[in-house]
Coordinates of C-alpha atoms and ligand atoms in Angstrom, one line a residue:
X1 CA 39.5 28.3 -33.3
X2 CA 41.7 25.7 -35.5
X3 CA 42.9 22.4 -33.9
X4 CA 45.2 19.8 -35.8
X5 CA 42.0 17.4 -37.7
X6 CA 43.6 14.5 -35.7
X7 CA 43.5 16.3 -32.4
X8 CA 40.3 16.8 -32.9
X9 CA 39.7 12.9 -33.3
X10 CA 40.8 12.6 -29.7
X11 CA 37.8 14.4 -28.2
X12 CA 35.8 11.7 -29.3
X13 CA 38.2 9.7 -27.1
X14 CA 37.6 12.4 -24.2
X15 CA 33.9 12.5 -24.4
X16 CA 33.8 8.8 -24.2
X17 CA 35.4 8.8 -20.9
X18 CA 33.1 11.4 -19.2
X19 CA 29.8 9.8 -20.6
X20 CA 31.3 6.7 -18.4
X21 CA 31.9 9.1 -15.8
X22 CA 28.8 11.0 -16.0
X23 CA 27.2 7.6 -15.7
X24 CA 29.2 6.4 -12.9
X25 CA 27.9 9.2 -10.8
X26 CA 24.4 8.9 -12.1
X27 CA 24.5 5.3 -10.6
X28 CA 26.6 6.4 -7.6
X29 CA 23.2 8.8 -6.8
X30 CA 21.0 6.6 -7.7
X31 CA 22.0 3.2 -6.1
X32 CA 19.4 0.8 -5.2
X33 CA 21.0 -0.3 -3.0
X34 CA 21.3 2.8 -0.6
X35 CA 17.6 2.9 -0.4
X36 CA 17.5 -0.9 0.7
X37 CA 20.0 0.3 3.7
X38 CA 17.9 2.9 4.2
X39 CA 14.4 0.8 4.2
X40 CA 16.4 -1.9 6.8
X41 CA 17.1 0.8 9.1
X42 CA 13.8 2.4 8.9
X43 CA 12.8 -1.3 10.3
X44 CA 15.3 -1.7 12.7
X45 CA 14.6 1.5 14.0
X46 CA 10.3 0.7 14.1
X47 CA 11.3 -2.4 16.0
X48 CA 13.6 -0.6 18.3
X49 CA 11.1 1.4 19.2
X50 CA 9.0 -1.1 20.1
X51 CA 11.1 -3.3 21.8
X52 CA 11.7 -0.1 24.2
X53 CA 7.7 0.0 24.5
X54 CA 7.1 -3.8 25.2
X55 CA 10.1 -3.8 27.6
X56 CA 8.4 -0.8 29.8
X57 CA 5.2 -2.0 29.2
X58 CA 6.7 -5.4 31.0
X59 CA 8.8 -3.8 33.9
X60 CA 5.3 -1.7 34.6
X61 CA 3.3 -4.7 34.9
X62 CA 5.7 -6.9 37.0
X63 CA 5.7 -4.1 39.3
X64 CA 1.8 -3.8 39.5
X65 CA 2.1 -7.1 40.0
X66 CA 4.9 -6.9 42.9
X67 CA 2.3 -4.3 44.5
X68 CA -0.8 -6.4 44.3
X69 CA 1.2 -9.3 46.1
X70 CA 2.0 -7.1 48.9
X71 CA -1.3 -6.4 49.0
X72 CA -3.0 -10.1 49.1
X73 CA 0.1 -10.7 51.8
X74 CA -1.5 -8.0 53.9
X75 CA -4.7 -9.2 54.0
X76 CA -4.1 -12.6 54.2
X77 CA -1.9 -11.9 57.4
X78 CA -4.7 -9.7 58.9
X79 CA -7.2 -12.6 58.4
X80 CA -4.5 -15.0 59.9
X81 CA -4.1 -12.7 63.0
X82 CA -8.4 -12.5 63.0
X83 CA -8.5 -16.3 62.9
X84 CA -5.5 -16.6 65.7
X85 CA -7.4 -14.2 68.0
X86 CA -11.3 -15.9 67.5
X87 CA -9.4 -19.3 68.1
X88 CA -8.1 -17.8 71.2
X89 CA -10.9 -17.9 73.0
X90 CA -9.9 -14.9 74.7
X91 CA -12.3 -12.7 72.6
X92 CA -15.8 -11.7 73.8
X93 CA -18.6 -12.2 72.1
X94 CA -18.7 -8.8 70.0
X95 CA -15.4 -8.8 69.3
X96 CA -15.8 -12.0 67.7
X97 CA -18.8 -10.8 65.6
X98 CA -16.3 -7.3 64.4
X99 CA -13.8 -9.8 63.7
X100 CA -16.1 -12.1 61.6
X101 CA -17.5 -9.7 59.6
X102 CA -14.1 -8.4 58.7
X103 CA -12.5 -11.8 58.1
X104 CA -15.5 -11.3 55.0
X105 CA -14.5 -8.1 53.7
X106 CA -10.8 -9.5 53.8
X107 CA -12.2 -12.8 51.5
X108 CA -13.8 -10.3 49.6
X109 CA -10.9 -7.8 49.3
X110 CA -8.6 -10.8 48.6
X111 CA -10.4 -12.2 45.8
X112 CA -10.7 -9.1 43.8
X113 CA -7.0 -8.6 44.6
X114 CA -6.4 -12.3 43.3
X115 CA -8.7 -11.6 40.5
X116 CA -6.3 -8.5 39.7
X117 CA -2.8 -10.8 40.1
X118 CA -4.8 -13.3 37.0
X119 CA -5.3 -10.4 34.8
X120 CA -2.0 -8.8 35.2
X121 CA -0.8 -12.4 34.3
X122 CA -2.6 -12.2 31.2
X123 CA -1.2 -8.3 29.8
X124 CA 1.9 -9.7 30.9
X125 CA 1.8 -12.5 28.9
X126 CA 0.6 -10.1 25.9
X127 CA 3.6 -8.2 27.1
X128 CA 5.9 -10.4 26.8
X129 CA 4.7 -11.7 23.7
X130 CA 4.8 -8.4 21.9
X131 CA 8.6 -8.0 23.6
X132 CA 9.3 -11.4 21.6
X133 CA 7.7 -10.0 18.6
X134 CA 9.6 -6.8 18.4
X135 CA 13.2 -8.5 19.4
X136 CA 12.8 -11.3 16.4
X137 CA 11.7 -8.4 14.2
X138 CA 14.4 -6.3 15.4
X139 CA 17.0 -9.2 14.7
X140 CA 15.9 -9.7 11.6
X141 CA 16.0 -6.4 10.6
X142 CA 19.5 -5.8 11.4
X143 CA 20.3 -9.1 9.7
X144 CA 19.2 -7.6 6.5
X145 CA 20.6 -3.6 7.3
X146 CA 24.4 -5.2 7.2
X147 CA 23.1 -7.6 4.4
X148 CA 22.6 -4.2 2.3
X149 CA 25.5 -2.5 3.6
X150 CA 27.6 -5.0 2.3
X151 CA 25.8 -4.8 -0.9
X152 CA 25.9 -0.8 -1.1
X153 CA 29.6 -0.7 -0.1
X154 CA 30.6 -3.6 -2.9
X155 CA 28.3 -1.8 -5.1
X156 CA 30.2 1.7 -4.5
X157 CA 33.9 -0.3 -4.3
X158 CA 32.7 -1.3 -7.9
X159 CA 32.0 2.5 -9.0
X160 CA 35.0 4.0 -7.4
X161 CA 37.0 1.2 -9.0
X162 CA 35.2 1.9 -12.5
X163 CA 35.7 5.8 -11.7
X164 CA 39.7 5.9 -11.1
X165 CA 40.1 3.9 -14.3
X166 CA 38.0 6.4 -16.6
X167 CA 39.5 8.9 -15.1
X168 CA 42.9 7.6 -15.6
X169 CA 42.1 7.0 -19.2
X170 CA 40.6 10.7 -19.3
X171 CA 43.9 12.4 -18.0
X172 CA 46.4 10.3 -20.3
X173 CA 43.9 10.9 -23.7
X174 CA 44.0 14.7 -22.2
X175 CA 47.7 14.6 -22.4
X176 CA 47.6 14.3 -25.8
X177 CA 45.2 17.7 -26.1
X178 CA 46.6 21.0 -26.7
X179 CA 45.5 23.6 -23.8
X180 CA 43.5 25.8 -25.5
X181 CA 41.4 22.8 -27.2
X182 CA 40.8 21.0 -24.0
X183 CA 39.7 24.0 -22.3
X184 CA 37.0 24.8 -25.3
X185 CA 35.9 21.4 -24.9
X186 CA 36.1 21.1 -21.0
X187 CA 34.1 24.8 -21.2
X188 CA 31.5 23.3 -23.4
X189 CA 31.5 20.2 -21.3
X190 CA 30.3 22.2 -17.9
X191 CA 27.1 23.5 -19.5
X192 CA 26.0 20.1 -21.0
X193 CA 26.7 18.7 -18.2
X194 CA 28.2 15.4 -19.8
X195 CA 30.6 15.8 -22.8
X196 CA 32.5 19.1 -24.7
X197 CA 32.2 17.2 -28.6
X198 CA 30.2 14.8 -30.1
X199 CA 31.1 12.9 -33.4
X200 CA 28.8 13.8 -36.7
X201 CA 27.6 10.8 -37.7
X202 CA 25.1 10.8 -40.9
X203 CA 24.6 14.1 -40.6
X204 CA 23.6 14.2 -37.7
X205 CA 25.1 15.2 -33.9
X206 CA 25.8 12.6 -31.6
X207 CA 25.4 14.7 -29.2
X208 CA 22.0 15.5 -29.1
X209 CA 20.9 13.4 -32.1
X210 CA 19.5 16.3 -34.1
X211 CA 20.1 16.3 -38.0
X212 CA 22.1 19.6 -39.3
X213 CA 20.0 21.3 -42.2
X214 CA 21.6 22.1 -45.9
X215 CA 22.7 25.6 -44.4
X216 CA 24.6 23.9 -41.5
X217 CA 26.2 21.0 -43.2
X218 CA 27.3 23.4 -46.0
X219 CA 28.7 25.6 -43.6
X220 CA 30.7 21.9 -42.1
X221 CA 31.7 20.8 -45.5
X222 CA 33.2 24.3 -46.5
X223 CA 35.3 24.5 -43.6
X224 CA 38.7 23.9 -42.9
X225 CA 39.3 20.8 -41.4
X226 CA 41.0 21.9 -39.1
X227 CA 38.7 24.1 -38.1
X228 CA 36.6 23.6 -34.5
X229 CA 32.7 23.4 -35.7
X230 CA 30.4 23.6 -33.2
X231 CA 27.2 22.5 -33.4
X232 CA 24.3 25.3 -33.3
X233 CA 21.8 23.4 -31.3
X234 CA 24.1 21.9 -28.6
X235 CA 27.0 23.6 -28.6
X236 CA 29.0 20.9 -29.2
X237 CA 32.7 21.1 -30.8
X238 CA 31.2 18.5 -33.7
X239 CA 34.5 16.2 -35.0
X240 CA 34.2 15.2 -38.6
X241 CA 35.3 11.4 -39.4
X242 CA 34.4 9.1 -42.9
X243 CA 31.2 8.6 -41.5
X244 CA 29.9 12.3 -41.4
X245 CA 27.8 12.3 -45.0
X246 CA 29.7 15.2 -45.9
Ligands
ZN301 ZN1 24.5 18.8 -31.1

């Protein structure tokens, strides 16, 4: 293919624009700052789920706790009507001796059931504790998710601004391209994977840095200079400037 030597020149232009891009996208995929989002959620979410545990954990034990209360209320209202009918008087003998010896089983049935009502108090206080815990550490953690949101999004605000303005330089230095040159270069540009031409600089491709051997740069210096040369190791449309050690 033959291309006007200047038109050529312009590639360079070209290829500097899509190493920005190719670098913009690179840092759009790799953004710290996405994985700092992610890590704060991954928190937030740990803390959620422990807030949810500490919070049933706490409803459970108040309503152990309601149920034990019953209970000593019971008790303590049977040994109230036991007392109420020995102080009557109106109790024989062996009744009085049933009811004594159950008014002991009741101080012994409300004791452990008091003893029960103390160590509830205590998990609940652990409870509650833990509910603190996980609330602070779930604040905290949403304080620094929308933190690194804000960062990510000013981060990607940044790259999108970057972005348009390459691109805009891209489309009006491809302007100045003919078709069939631009569509060489944008062909060789889709299996680098960065840019269609690469400047020869010291005998050697910019591209991918390797140095062209006597047969190669021979093959350079003889041609036309409007030729398209392309380099044999990248595939590069190679663009030939003062600098080329021609
Ligand atoms: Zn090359």
């Amino acid at each position: 293919m033959k291309a006007d030597h200047f038109e050529q020149q312009k590639l360079l232009a070209l290829a500097d624009e899509d190493v920005a891009l190719t670098q913009l996208a690179h840092r759009k995929r790799t953004l710290p700052e996405v994985a700092a989002v992610e890590a704060a959620a991954e928190s937030e979410r740990t803390f959620a789920e422990a807030e949810v545990r500490a919070e049933t954990e706490v409803r459970d034990l108040d309503r152990e706790q309601r149920r034990l209360e019953a209970d000593v209320d019971t008790v303590r209202q049977r040994a109230d009507r036991d007392r109420s009918r020995i102080d009557s008087g109106a109790a024989t003998p062996k009744e009085i001796t049933s009811l004594q010896s159950e008014l002991q089983s009741l101080a012994r049935r409300q004791s452990d059931l008091e003893d029960q009502v103390l160590e509830l108090m205590e998990r609940r206080e652990t409870a509650d504790a833990a509910l603190a815990d996980a609330q602070t550490g779930r604040a905290a953690a949403v304080a620094d998710r929308e933190r690194a949101e804000q960062l990510r999004d000013d981060a990607l605000a940044d790259i999108a601004d970057s972005t348009a303005r390459h691109e805009a330089k891209r489309a009006e230095v491809a302007g100045g391209i003919s078709a069939p040159l631009l569509a060489l270069y944008d062909r060789i540009r889709t299996q680098t994977g960065t840019t269609g031409a690469a400047v020869l600089k010291a005998r050697q491709c910019q591209g991918c840095r390797i140095e062209l051997n006597g047969r190669e740069l021979a093959a350079v210096r003889n041609a036309d200079p409007h030729e398209v040369v392309r380099c044999e190791n990248c595939g590069r449309i190679l663009v030939r400037t003062a600098e080329s050690g021609l």
